[in-house]
mmCIF file of C-alpha atoms and ligand atoms in Angstrom:
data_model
loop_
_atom_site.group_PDB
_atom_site.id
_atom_site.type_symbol
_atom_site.label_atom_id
_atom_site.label_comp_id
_atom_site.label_asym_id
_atom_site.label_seq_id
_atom_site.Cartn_x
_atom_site.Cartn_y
_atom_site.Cartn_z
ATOM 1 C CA UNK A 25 6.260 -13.585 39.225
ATOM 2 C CA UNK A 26 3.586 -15.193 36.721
ATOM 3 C CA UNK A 27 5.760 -18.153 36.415
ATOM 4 C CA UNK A 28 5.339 -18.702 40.530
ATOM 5 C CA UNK A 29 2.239 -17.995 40.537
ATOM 6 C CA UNK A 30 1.308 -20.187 37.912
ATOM 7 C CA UNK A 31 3.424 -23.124 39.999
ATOM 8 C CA UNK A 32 1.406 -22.086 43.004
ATOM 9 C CA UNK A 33 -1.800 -22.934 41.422
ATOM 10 C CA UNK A 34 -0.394 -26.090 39.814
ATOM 11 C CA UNK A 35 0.390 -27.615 43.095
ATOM 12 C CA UNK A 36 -3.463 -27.177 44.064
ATOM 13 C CA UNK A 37 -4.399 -27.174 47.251
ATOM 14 C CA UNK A 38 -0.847 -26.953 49.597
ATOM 15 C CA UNK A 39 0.895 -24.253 47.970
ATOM 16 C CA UNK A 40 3.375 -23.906 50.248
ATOM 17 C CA UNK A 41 4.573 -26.977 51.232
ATOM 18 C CA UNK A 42 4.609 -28.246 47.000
ATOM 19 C CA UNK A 43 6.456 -25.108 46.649
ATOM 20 C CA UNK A 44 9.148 -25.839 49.347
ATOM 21 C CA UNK A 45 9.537 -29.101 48.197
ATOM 22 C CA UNK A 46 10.411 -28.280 44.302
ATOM 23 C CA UNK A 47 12.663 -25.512 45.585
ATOM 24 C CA UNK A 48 14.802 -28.414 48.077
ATOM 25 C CA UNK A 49 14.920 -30.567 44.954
ATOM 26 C CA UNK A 50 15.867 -27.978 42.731
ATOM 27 C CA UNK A 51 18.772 -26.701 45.288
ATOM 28 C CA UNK A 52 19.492 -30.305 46.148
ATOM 29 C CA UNK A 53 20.234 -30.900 42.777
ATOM 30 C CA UNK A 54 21.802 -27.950 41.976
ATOM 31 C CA UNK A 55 24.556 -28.554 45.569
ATOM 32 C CA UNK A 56 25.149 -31.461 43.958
ATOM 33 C CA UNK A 57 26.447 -30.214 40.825
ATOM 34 C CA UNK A 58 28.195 -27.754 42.691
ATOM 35 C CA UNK A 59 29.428 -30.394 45.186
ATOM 36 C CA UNK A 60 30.917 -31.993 41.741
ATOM 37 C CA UNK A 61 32.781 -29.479 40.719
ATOM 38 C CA UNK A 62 34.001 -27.758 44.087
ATOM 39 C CA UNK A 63 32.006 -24.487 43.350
ATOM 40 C CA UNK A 64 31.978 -23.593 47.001
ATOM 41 C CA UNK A 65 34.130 -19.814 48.276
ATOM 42 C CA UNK A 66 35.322 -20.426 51.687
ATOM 43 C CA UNK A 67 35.916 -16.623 53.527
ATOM 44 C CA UNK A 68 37.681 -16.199 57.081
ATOM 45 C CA UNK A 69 36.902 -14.160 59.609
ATOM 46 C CA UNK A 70 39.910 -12.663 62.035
ATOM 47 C CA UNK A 71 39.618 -14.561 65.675
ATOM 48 C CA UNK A 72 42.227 -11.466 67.340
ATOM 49 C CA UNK A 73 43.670 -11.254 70.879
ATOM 50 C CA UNK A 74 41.334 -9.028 72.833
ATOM 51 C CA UNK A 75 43.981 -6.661 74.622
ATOM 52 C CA UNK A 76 46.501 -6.846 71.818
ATOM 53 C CA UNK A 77 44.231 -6.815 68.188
ATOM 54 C CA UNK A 78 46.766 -9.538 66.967
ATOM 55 C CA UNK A 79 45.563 -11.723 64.254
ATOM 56 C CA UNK A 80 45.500 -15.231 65.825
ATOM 57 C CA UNK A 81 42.984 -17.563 63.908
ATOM 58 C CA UNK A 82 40.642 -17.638 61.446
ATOM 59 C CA UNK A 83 37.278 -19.176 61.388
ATOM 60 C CA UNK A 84 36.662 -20.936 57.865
ATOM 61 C CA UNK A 85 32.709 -20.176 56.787
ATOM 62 C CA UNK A 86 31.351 -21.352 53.375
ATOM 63 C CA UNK A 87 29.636 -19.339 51.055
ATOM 64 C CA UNK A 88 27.876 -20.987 47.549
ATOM 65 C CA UNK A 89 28.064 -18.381 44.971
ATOM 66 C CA UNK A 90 25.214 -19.033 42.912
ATOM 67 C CA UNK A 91 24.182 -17.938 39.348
ATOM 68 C CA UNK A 92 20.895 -16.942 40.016
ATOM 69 C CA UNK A 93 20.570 -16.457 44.114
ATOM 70 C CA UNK A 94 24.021 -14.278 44.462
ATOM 71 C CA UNK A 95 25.996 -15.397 47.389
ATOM 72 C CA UNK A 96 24.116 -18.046 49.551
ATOM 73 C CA UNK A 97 24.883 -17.783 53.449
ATOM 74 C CA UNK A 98 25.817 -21.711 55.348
ATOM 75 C CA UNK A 99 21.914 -21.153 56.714
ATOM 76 C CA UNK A 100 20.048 -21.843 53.586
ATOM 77 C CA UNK A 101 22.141 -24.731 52.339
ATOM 78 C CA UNK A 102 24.173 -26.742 55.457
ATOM 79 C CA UNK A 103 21.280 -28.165 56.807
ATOM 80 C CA UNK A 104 19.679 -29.322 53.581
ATOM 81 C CA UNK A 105 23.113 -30.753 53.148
ATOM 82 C CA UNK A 106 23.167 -32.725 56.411
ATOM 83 C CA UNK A 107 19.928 -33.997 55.482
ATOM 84 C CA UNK A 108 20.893 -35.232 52.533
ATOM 85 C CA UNK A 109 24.495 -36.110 53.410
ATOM 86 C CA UNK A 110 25.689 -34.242 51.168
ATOM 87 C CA UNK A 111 27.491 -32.516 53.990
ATOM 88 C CA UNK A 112 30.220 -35.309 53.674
ATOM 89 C CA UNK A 113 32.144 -34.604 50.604
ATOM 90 C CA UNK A 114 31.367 -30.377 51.011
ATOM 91 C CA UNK A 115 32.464 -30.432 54.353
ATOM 92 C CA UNK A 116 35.688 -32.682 53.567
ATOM 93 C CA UNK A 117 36.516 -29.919 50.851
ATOM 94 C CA UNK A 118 35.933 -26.791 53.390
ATOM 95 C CA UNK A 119 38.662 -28.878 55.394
ATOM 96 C CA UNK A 120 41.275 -29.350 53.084
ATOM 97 C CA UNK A 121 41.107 -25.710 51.406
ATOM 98 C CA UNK A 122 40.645 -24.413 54.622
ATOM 99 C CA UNK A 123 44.094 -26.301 55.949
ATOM 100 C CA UNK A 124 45.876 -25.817 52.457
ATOM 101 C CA UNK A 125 44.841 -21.994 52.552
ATOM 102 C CA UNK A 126 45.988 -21.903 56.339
ATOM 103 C CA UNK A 127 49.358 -23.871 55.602
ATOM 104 C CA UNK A 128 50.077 -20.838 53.009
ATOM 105 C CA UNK A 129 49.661 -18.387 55.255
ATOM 106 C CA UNK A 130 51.554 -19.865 58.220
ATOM 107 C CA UNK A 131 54.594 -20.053 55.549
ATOM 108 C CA UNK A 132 54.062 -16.452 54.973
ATOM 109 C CA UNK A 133 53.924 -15.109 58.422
ATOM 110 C CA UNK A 134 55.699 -17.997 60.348
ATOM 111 C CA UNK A 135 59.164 -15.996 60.840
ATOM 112 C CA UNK A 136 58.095 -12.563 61.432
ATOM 113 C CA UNK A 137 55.555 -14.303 64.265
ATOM 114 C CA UNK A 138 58.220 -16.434 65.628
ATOM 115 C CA UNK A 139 60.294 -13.343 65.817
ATOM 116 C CA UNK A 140 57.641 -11.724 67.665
ATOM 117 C CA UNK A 141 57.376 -14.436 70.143
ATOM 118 C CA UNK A 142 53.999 -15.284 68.376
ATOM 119 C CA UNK A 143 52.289 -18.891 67.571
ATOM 120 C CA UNK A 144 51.515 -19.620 63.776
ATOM 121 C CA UNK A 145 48.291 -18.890 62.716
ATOM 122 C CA UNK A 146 45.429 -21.446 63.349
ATOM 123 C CA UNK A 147 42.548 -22.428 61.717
ATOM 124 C CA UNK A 148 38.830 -23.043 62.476
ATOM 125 C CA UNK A 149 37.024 -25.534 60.921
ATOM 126 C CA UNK A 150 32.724 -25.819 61.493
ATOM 127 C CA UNK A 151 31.672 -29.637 61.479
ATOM 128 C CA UNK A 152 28.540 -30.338 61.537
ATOM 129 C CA UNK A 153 26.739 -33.235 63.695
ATOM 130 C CA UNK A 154 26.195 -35.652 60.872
ATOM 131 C CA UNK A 155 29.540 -34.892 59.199
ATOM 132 C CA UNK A 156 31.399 -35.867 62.613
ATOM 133 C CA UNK A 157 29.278 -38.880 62.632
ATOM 134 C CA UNK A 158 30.730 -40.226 59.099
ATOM 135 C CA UNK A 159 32.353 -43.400 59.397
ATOM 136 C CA UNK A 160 35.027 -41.976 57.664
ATOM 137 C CA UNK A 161 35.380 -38.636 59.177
ATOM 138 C CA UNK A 162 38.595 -39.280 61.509
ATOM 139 C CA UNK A 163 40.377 -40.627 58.400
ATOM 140 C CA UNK A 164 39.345 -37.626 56.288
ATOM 141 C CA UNK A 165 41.192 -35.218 58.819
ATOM 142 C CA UNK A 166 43.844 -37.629 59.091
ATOM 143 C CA UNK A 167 44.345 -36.980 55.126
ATOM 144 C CA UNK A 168 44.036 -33.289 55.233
ATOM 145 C CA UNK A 169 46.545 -33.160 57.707
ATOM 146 C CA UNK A 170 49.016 -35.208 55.797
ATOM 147 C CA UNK A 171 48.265 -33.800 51.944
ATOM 148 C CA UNK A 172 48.501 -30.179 53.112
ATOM 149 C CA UNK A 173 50.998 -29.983 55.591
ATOM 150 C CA UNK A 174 49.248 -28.487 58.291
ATOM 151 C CA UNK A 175 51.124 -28.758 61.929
ATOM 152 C CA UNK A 176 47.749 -30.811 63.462
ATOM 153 C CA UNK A 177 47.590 -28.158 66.877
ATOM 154 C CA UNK A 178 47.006 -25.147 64.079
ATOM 155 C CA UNK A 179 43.925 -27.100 62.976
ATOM 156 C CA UNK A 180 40.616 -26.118 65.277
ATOM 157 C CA UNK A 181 37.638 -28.259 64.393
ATOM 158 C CA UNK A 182 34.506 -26.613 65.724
ATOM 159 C CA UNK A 183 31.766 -28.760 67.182
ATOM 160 C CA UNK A 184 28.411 -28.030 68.323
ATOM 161 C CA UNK A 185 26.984 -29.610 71.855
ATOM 162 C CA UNK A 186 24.612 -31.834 69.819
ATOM 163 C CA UNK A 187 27.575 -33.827 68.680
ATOM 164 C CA UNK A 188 28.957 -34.163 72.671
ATOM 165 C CA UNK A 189 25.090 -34.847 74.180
ATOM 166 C CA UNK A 190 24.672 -38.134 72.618
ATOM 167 C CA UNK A 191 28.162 -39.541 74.304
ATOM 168 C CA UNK A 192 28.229 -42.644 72.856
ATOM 169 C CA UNK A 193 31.502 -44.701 72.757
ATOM 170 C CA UNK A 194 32.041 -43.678 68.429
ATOM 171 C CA UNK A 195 31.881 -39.967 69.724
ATOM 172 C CA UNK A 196 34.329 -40.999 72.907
ATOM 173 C CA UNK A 197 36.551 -42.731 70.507
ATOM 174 C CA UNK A 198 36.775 -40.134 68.009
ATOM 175 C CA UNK A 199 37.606 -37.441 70.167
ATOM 176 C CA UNK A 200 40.101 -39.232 71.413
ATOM 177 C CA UNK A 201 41.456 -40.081 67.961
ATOM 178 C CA UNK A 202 41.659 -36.600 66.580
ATOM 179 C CA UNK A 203 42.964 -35.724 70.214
ATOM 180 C CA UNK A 204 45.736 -37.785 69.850
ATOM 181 C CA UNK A 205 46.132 -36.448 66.070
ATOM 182 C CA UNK A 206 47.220 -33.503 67.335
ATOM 183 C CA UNK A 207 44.061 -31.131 66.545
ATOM 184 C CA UNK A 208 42.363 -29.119 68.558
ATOM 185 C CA UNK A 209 38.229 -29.321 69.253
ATOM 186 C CA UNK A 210 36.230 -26.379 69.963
ATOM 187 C CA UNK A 211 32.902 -26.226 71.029
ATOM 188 C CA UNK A 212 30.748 -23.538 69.139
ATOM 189 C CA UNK A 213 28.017 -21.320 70.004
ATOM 190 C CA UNK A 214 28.752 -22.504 73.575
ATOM 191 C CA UNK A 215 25.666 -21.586 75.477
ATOM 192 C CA UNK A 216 23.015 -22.608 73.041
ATOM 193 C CA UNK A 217 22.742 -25.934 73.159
ATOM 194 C CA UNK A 218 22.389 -28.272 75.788
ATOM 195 C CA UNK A 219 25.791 -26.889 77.803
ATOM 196 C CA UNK A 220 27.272 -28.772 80.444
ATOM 197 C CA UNK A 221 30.963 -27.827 81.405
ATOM 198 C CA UNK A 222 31.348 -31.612 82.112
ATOM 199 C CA UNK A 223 31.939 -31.757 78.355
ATOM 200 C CA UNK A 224 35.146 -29.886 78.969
ATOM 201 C CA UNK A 225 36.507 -33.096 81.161
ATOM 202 C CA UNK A 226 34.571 -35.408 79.660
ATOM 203 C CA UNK A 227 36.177 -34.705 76.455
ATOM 204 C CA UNK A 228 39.565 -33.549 74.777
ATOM 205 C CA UNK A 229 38.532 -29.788 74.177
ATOM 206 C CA UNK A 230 41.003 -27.376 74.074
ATOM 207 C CA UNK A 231 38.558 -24.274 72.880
ATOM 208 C CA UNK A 232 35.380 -22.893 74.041
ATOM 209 C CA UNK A 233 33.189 -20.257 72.021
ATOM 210 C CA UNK A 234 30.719 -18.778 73.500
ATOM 211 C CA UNK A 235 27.940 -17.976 71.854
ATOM 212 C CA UNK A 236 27.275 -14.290 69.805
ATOM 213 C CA UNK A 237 23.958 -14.139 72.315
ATOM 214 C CA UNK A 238 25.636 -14.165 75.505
ATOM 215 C CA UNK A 239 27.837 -11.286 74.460
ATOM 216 C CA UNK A 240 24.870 -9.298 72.701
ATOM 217 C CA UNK A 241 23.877 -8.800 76.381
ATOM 218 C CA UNK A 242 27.282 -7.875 77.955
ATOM 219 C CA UNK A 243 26.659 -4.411 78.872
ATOM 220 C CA UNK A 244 23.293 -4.866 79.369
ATOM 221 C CA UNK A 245 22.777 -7.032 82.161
ATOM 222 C CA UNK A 246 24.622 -7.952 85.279
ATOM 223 C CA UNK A 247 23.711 -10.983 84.456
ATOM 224 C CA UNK A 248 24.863 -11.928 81.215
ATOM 225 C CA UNK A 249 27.989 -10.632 82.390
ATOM 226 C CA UNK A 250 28.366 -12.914 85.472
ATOM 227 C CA UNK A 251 27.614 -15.427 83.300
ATOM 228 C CA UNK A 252 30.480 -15.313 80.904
ATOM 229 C CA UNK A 253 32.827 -14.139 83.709
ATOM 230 C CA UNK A 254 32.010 -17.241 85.221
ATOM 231 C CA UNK A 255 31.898 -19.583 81.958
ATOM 232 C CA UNK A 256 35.395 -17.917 81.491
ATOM 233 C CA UNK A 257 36.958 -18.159 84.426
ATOM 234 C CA UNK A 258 35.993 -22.035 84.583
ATOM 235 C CA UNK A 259 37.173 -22.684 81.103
ATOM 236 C CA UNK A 260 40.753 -21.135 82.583
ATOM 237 C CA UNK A 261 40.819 -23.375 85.076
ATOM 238 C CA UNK A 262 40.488 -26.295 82.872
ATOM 239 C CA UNK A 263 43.076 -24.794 80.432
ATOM 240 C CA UNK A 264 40.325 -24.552 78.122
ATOM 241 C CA UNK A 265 41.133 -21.011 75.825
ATOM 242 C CA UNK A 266 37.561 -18.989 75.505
ATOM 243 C CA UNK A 267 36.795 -17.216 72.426
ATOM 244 C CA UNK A 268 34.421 -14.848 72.330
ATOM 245 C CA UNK A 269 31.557 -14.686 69.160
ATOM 246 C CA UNK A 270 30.236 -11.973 67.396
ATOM 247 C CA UNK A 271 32.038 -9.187 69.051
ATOM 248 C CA UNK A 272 30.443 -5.869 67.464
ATOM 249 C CA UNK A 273 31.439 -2.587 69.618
ATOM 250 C CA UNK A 274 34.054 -2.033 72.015
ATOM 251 C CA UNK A 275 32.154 -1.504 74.922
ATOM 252 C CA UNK A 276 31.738 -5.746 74.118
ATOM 253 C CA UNK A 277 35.542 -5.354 73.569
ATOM 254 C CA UNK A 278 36.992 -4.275 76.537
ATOM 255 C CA UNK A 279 34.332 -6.191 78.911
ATOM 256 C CA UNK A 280 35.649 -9.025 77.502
ATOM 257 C CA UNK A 281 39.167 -7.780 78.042
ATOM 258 C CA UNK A 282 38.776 -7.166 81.744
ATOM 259 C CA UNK A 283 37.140 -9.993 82.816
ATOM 260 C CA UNK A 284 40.281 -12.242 81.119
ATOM 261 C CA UNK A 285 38.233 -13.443 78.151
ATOM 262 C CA UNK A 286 41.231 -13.684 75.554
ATOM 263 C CA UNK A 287 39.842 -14.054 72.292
ATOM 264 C CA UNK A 288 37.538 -13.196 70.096
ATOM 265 C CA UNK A 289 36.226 -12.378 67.186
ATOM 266 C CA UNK A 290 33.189 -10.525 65.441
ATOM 267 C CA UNK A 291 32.221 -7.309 62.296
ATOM 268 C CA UNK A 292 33.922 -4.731 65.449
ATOM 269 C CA UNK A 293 37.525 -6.491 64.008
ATOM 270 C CA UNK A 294 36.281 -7.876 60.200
ATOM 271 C CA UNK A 295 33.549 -9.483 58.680
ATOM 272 C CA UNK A 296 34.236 -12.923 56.929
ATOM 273 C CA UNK A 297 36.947 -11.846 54.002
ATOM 274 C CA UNK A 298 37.893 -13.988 50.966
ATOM 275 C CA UNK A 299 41.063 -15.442 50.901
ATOM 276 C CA UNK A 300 43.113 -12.492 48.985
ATOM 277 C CA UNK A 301 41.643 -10.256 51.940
ATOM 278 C CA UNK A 302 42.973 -12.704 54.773
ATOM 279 C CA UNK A 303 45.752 -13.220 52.749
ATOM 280 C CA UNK A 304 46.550 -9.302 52.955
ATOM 281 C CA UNK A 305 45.682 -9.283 56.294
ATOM 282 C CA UNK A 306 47.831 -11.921 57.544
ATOM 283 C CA UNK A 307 51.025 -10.262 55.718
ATOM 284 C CA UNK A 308 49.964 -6.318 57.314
ATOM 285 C CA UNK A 309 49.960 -8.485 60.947
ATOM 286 C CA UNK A 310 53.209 -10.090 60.273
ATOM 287 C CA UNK A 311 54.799 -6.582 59.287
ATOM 288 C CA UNK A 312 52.867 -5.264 62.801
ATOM 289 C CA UNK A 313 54.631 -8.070 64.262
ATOM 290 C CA UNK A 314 57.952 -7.535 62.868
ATOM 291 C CA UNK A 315 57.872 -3.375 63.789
ATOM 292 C CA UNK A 316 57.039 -4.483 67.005
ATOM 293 C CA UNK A 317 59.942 -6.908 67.720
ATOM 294 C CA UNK A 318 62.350 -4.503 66.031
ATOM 295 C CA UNK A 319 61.519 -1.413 68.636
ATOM 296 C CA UNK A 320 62.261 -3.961 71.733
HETATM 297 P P1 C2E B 4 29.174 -20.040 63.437
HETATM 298 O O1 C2E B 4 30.135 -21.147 63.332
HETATM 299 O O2 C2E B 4 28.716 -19.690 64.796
HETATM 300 O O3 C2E B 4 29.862 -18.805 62.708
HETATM 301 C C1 C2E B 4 29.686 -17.487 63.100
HETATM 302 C C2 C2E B 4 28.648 -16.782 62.243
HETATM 303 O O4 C2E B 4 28.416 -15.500 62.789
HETATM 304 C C3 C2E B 4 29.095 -16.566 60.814
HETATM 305 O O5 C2E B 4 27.936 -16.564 59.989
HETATM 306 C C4 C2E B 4 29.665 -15.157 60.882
HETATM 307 O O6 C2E B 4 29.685 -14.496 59.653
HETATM 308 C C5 C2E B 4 28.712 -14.506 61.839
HETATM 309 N N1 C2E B 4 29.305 -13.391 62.570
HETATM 310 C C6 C2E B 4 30.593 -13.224 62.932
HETATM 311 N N2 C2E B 4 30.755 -12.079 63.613
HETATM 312 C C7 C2E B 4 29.555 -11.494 63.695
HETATM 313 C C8 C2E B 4 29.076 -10.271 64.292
HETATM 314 O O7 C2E B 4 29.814 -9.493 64.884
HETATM 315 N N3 C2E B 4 27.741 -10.016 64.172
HETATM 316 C C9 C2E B 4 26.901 -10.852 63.532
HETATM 317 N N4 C2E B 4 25.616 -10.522 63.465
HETATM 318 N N5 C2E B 4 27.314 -12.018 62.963
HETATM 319 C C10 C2E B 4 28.615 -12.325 63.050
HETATM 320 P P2 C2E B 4 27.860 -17.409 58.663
HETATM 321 O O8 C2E B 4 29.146 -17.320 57.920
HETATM 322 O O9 C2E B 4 26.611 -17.006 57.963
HETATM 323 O O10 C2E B 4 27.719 -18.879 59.179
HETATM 324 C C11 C2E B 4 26.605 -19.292 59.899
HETATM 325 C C12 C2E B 4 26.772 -20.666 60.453
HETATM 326 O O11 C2E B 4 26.856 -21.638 59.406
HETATM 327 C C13 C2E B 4 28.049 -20.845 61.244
HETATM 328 O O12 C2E B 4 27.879 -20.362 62.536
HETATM 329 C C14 C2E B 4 28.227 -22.345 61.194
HETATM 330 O O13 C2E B 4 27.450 -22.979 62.172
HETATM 331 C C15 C2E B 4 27.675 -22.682 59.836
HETATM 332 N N6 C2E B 4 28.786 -22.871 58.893
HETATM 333 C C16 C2E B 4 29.520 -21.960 58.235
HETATM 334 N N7 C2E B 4 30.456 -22.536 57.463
HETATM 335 C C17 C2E B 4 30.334 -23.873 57.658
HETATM 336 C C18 C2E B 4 31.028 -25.026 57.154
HETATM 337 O O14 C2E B 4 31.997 -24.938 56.387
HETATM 338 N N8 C2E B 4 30.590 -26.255 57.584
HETATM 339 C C19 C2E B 4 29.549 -26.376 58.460
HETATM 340 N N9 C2E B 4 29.187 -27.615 58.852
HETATM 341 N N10 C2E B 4 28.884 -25.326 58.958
HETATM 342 C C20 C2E B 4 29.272 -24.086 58.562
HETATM 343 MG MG1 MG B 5 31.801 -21.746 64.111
HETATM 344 MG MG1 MG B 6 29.688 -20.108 66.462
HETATM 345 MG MG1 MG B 7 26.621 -21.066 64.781
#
């Protein structure tokens, strides 16, 4: 547009990087606002039993509706937020709606389930490196837990391996904190990072995802399929649960299946829905659930 190009040759001789730079400011400013006044939409995607399709989780992921850029995707804004900190306060919010949204549903579904010889629905909550690092991050799960009622083993907080790698004793005594809350950790995108399954003794996790990549590859190479077979069957010996990421045809599916991988999720079950959607979903499930139980 003229009025880019006329910003372009304002900035002179580093277009690009002057250009970048308004843009963060402009979006830093504008998360901020937004930050303010809560204008984040938090959608779930299913996390199903492989063999059965039962709804079993759901992964919270933030969205930023935004007046002029539509819908942002978590990649163009969480890591200017953990720059800028600003992660804190957005990610404490994703928490809490996530739990109080969760808590509602459990309510909703908890008899039929229970009926079925099914656990209430749990929740997944991303946390990112900095936000985990927070002085006051234990304390702000300790809250959520308490203000919206959520039973603390149907809360999943998601971690990433950079979090685990620096093992220092704040990290050791964290983990242990939230571990003795009652919540459950998860490490994401398992395979990515700098993986060691030491983390799995080293540390209170109850929940390994492995990482949309490995399972991209699946049917493709002996390989890739020895390796999460093997991840898999390791994480069962710990008692660790394995959920598999960004599960998109059934070939992926029933790979999974056979080689004991429980869970997983991905667009072959359901995209990331809004909250009416998972709402819907979680009452069809319960219904499933109660059919079920009334034909034994
Ligand atoms: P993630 O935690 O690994 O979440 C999975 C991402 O993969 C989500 O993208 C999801 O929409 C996408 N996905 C799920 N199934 C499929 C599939 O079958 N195919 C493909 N191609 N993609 C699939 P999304 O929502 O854009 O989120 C991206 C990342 O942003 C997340 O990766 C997570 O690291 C981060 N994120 C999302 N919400 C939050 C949040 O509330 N707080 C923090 N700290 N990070 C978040
Ligand atoms: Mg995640
Ligand atoms: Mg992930
Ligand atoms: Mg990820």
């Amino acid at each position: 547009s003229a009025k880019a190009a006329g910003k372009r040759q304002w900035c002179g001789y580093q277009p690009q990087l002057q250009a970048g730079l308004v843009e963060r400011h402009e979006l830093n400013e504008s998360l901020d606002t937004a930050i303010a006044e809560s204008a984040f939409a938090l959608y779930y995607q299913p996390i199903v039993d492989l063999l059965t399709g039962d709804l079993v989780a759901f992964e919270a992921l933030v969205r930023w509706p935004h007046e002029r850029r539509g819908m942002v995707l978590p990649e163009e804004f969480i890591s200017l937020a953990e720059e800028s900190g600003q992660i804190v306060p957005l990610g404490a919010w994703v928490l809490e709606r996530a739990a109080t949204e969760a808590t509602a549903w459990q309510r909703m579904s908890g008899e039929l389930r229970e009926a079925a010889g099914r656990r209430p629905l749990r929740v997944s909550v991303n946390v990112s490196a900095r936000q985990f690092r927070d002085a006051g991050f234990v304390d702000t799960v300790r809250k959520t837990v308490e203000t919206s009622g959520i039973a603390p083993e149907s809360l999943i907080l998601e971690l990433t391996e950079s979090v685990l790698m620096r093992r220092d004793e704040r990290v050791r005594t964290d983990m242990q904190t939230l571990g003795d809350l009652g919540v459950r950790i998860a490490i994401d995108d398992f395979g990515t990072g700098y993986s060691s399954l030491s983390y799995l003794r080293e540390f209170p996790i109850s929940v390994l995802k492995i990482d949309k990549s490995f399972i991209d590859g699946l049917g493709l190479s002996q390989q890739q399929y020895a390796l999460v077979e093997g991840i898999t069957r390791i994480a069962d010996t710990l008692g660790v649960q394995v959920i598999a990421e960004g599960i998109e045809n059934v070939d992926q599916r029933h790979l999974l299946a056979a080689m004991g991988c429980p869970l997983g999720q991905g667009y072959l079950f359901a995209r990331p829905l809004t909250a009416d959607q998972a709402g819907a979903l979680v009452q069809q499930d319960a219904e499933r659930a109660g059919l079920q139980n009334g034909r034994r």
